[in-house]
Coordinates of C-alpha atoms and ligand atoms in Angstrom, one line a residue:
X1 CA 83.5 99.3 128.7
X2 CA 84.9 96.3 126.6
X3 CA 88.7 96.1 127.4
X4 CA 90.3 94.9 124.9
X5 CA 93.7 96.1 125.7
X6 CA 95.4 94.5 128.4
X7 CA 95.0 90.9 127.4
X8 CA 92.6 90.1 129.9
X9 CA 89.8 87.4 129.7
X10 CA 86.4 88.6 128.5
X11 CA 84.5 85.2 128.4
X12 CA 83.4 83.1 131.6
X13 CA 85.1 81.5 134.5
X14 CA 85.6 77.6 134.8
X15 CA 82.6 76.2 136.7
X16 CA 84.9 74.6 139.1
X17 CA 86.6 78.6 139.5
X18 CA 82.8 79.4 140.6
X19 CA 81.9 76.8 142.5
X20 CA 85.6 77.1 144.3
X21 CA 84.7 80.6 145.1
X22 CA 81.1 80.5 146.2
X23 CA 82.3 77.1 149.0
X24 CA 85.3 79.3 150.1
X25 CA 84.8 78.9 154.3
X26 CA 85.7 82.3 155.6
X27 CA 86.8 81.0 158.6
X28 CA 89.8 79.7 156.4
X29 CA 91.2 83.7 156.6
X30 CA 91.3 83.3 160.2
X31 CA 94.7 81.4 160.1
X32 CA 98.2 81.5 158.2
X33 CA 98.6 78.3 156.4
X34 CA 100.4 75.6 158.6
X35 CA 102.1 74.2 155.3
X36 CA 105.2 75.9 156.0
X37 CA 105.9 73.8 159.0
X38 CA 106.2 71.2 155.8
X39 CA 109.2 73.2 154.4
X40 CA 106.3 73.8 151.4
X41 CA 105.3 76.9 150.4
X42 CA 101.8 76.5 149.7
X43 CA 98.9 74.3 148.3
X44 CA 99.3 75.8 145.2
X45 CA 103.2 75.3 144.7
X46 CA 102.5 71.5 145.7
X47 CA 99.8 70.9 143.2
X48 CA 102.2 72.5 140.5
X49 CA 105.1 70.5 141.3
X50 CA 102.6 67.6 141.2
X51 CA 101.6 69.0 137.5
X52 CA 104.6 70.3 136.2
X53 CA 106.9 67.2 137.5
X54 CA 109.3 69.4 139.6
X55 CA 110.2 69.5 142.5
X56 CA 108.7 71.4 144.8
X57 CA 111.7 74.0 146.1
X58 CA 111.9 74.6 142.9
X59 CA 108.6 76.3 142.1
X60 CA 108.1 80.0 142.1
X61 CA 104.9 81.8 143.2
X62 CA 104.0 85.3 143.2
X63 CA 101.8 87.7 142.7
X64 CA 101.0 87.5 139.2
X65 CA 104.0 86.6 137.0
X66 CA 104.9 90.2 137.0
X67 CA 105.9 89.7 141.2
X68 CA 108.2 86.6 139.8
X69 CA 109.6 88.7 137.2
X70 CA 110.6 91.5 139.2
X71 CA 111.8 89.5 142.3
X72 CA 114.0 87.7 139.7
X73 CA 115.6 90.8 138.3
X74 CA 115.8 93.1 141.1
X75 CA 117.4 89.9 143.0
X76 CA 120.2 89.1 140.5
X77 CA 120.7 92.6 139.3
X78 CA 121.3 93.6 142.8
X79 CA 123.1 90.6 144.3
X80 CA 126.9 90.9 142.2
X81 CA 128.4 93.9 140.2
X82 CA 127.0 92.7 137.1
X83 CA 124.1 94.5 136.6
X84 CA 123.0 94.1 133.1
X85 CA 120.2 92.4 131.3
X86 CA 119.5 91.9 127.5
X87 CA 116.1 92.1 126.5
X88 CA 114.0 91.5 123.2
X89 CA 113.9 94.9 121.4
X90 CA 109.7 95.1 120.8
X91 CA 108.9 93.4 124.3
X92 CA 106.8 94.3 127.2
X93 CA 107.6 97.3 128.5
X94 CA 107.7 96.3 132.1
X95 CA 111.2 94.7 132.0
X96 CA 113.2 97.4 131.1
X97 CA 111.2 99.0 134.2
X98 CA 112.2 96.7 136.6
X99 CA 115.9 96.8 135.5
X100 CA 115.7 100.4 135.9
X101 CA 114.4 99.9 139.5
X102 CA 117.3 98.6 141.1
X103 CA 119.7 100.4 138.7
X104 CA 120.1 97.9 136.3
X105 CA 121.7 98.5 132.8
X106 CA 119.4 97.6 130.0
X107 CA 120.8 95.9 126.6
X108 CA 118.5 94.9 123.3
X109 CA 118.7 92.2 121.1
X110 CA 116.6 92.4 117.4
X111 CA 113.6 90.8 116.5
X112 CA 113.0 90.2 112.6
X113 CA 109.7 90.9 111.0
X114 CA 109.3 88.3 108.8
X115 CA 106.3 87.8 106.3
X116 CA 103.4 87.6 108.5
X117 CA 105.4 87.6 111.5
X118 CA 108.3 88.6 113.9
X119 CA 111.1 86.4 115.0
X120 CA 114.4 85.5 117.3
X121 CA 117.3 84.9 115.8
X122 CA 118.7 82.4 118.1
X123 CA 122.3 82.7 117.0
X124 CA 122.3 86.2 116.9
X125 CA 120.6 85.6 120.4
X126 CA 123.7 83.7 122.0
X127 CA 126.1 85.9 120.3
X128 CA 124.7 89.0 121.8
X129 CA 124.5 87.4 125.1
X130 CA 128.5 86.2 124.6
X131 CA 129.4 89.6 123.7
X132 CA 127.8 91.1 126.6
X133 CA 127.6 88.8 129.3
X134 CA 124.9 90.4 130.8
X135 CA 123.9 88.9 134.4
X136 CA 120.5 88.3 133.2
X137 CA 119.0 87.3 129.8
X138 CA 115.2 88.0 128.8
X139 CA 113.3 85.6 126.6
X140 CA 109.6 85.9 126.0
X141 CA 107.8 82.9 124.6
X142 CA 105.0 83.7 123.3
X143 CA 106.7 87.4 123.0
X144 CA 104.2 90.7 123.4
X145 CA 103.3 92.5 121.7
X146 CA 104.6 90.5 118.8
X147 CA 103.6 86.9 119.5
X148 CA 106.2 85.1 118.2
X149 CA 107.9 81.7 120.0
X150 CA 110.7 79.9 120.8
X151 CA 110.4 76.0 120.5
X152 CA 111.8 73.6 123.5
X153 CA 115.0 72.7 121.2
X154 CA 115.8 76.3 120.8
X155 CA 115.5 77.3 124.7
X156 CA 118.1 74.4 124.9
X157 CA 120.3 75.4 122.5
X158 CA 120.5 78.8 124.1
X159 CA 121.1 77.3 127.1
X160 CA 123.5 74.6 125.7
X161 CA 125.7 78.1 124.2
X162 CA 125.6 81.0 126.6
X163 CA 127.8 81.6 129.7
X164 CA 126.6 79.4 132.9
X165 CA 126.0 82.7 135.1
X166 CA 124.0 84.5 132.6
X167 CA 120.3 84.0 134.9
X168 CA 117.9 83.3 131.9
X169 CA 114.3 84.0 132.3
X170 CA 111.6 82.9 129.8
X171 CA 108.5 84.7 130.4
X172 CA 106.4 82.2 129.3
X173 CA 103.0 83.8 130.2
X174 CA 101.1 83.2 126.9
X175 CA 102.6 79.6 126.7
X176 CA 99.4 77.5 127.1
X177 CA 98.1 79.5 124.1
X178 CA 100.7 77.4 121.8
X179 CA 100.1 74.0 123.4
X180 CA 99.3 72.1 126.2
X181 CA 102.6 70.2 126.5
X182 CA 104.7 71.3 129.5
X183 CA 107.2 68.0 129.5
X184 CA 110.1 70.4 128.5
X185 CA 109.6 72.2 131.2
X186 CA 110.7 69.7 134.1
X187 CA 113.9 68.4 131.6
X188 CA 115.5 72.0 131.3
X189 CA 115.3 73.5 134.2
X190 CA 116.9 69.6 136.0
X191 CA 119.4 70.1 133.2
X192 CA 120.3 74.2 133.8
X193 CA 120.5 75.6 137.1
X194 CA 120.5 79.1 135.5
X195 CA 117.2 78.6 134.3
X196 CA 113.7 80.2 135.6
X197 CA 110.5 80.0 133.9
X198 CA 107.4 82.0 134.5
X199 CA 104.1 81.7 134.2
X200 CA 100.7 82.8 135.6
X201 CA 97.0 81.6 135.8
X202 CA 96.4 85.9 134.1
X203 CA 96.0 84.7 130.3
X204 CA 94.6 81.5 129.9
X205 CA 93.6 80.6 132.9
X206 CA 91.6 83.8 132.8
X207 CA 92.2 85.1 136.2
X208 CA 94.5 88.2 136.0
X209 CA 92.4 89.8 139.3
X210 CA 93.5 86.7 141.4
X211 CA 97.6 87.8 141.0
X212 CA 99.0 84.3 141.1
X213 CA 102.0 83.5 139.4
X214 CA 104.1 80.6 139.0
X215 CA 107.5 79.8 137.9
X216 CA 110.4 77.0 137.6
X217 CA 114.0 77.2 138.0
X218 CA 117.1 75.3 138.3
X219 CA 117.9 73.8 141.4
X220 CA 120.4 75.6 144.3
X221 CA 119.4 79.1 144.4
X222 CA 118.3 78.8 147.9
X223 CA 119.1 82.4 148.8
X224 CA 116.4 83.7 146.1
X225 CA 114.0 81.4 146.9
X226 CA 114.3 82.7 150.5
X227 CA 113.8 86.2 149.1
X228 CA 111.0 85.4 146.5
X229 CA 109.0 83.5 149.3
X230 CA 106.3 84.4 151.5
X231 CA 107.3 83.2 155.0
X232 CA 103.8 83.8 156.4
X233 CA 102.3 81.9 153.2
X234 CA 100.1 83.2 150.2
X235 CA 96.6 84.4 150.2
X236 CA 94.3 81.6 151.1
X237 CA 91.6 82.6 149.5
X238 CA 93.9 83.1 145.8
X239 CA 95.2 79.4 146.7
X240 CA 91.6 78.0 147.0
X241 CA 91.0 79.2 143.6
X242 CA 93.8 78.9 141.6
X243 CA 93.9 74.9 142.6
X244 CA 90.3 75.1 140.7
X245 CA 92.1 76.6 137.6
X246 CA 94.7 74.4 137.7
X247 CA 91.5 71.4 137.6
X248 CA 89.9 73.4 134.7
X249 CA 92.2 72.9 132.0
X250 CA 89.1 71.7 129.3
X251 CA 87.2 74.8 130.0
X252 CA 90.1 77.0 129.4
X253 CA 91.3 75.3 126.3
X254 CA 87.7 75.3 124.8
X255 CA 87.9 78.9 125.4
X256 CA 91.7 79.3 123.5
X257 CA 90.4 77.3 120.9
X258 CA 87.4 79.8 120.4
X259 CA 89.8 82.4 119.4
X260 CA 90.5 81.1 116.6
X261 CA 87.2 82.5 115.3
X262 CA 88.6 86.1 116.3
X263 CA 91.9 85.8 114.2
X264 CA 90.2 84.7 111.5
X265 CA 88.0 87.2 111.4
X266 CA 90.7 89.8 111.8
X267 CA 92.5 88.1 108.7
X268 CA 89.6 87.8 106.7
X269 CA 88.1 91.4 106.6
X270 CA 91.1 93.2 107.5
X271 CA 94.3 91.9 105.9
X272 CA 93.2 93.0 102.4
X273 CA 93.1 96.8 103.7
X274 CA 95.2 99.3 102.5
X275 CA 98.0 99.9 104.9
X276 CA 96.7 97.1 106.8
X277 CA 99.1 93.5 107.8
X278 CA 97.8 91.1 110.3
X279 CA 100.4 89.3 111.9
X280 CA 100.1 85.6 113.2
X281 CA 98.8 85.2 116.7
X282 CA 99.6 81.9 118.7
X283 CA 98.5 84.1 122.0
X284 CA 95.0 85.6 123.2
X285 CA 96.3 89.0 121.0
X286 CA 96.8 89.8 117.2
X287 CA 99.1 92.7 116.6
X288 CA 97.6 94.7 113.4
X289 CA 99.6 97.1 111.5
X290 CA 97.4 100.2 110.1
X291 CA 97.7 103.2 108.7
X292 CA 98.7 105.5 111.4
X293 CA 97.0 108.9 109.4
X294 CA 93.3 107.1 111.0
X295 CA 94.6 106.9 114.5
X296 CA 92.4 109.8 115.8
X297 CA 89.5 109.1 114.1
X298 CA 90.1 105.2 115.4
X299 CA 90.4 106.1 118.7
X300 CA 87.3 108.6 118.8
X301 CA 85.5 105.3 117.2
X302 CA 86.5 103.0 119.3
X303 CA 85.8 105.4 122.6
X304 CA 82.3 106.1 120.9
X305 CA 82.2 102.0 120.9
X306 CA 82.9 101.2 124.5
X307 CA 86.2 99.7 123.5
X308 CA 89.7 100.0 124.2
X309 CA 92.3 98.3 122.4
X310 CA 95.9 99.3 122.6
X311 CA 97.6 101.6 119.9
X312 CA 101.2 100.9 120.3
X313 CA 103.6 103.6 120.8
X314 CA 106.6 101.8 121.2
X315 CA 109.3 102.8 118.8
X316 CA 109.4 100.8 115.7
X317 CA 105.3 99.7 116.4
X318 CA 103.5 103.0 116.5
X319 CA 101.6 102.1 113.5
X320 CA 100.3 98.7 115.4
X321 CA 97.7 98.2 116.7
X322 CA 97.3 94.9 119.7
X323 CA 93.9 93.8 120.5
X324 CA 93.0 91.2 123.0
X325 CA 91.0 88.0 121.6
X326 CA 87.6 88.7 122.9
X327 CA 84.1 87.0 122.5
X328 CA 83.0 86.4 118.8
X329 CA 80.6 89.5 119.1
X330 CA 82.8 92.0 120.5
X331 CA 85.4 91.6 117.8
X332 CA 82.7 91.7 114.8
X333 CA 82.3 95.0 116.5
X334 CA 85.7 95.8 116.4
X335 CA 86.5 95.1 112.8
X336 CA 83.5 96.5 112.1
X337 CA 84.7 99.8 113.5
X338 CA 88.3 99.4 112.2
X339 CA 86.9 98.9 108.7
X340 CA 84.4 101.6 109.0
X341 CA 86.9 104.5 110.0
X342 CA 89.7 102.5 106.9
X343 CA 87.1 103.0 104.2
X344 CA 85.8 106.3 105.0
Ligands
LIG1 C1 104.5 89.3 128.6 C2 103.8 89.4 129.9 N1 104.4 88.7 130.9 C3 103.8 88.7 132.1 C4 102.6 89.4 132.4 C5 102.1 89.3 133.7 O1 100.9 89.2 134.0 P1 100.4 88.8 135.5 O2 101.3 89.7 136.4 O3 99.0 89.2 135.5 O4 100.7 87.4 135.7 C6 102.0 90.1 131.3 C7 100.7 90.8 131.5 O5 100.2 91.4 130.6 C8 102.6 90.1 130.1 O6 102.1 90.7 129.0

């Protein structure tokens, strides 16, 4: 089966990721880590302060960025009698989940399709989160499913314009798609204590069956830090590995750059389609609008194929279509199929 609908990583692992995994001494399992007797939490976090430029009690890790996520929101929808949190309207589905979880009270804010893409309004963005001082505000950046971005100098002037005890989490786990500049990152979250980033080696560090996550925030939230951390450490053998990701930064950004091919391609052959729009991609997806009357007959293809990509049913995107950025030959395959069951 080719999966093309989780945004996983069908192409190869650094050589450093291999070569990590194959030298791994077993007898390392034997033991907890000793680095919390540092007052650290793990290799990992130390190696991403060391990266990232902050300090280390302020790095999150978890188990995948989803574990961050959810330990954010279930923390500070829990902790006060606030209990809401705004969202982006089209957004992953999994954070209006976790709000309902611990009983949390879910608001929207709109996203504008623009020409060949979706977009934030930013004031509309700190008016809404004004208006409803929610306890927690949601950015995505790179957003799925629709792949649009905030820039550093809007993220600051959210920050700069929303209440101080609106928690603000930017889900940045596409992020490294866009660029490979993370000197924002240190600046803003020194500057706004209410401020947690997340990220995760899943996209383009191609390891979403490791589960590590990693995250920034603002300094002073000592009591969430105590309940997002691990007292007995992380897995060792995870920690081994994702130091090796964290040293294969060229292989990984060959392989972003290779996607290019794929939305090309997908803009090429299929944007001229009736009932066909191809939105921009700046992440390892490409949302496609189609016509919905071919779903069936799409999905029998594709299953007939091997592959699975992801019809959207969320409301307002049920005729979209997201597929992951794959190797050059599975997606010729895939258009080929999409423009097979179009035309006939
Ligand atoms: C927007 C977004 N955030 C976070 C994640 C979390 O991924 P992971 O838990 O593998 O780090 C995903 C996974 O698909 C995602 O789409």
């Amino acid at each position: 089966m080719n999966y093309l609908d989780r945004n996983e990583f069908n192409f190869e692992p650094s050589a450093k990721v291999i070569e990590a995994i194959r030298n791994f001494d077993p007898a390392t399992l034997c033991f907890y880590t000793r680095i919390y007797d540092e007052g650290k939490k793990s290799i990992v976090s130390v190696r991403l302060s060391e990266i990232y430029g902050v300090p280390e009690p302020q790095v999150l890790l978890g188990y995948g960025g989803e574990d961050i996520l959810k330990n954010a929101v279930h923390y500070y929808l829990m902790e006060g009698s606030n209990k809401t949190i705004l969202i982006p309207e089209f957004s992953w589905w999994y954070y209006n989940r976790i709000a309902g979880e611990c009983g949390g009270e879910t608001y929207m804010y709109p996203l504008y399709e623009q020409e060949d893409t979706f977009a934030y309004n930013v004031d509309e963005v700190i008016e809404y989160t004004n208006r409803i001082h929610p306890r927690m505000l949601l950015l995505a950046s790179p957003n799925n499913p629709t792949g649009n971005s905030l820039t550093s100098e809007e993220i600051g002037r959210i920050m700069e314009n929303i209440p101080d005890d609106t928690m603000v989490l930017i889900d940045e786990a596409y992020a490294s798609f866009i660029t490979s500049d993370t000197d924002y990152i240190a600046p803003l979250v020194n500057k706004y204590s209410n401020l947690i980033i997340s990220r995760t080696l899943s996209k383009f560090y191609g390891l979403p069956g490791l589960r590590i996550g990693f995250g920034f925030m603002g300094a002073g939230h000592d009591n969430f830090l105590s309940y997002a951390n691990k007292y007995l450490g992380y897995n060792r053998f995870s920690e081994a590995v994702a130091l090796a990701a964290l040293e294969s930064d060229d292989h990984y950004r060959k392989v972003a750059d290779q996607m290019e091919w794929d939305r090309q391609l997908f803009k090429q052959e299929l944007a001229g389609l009736p009932g066909f729009k191809v939105y921009k991609s700046v992440a390892n997806f490409i949302l496609i609008k189609y016509p919905v009357e071919i779903k069936e007959r799409l999905q029998q293809a594709m299953k007939e194929q091997d592959y699975k990509i992801k019809f959207m049913g969320d409301k307002g995107l049920e005729s979209c279509l997201r597929i992951t950025l794959g190797r050059p030959e599975q997606i010729q395959i895939v258009v080929d199929t999409i423009k097979r069951v179009a035309l006939s």
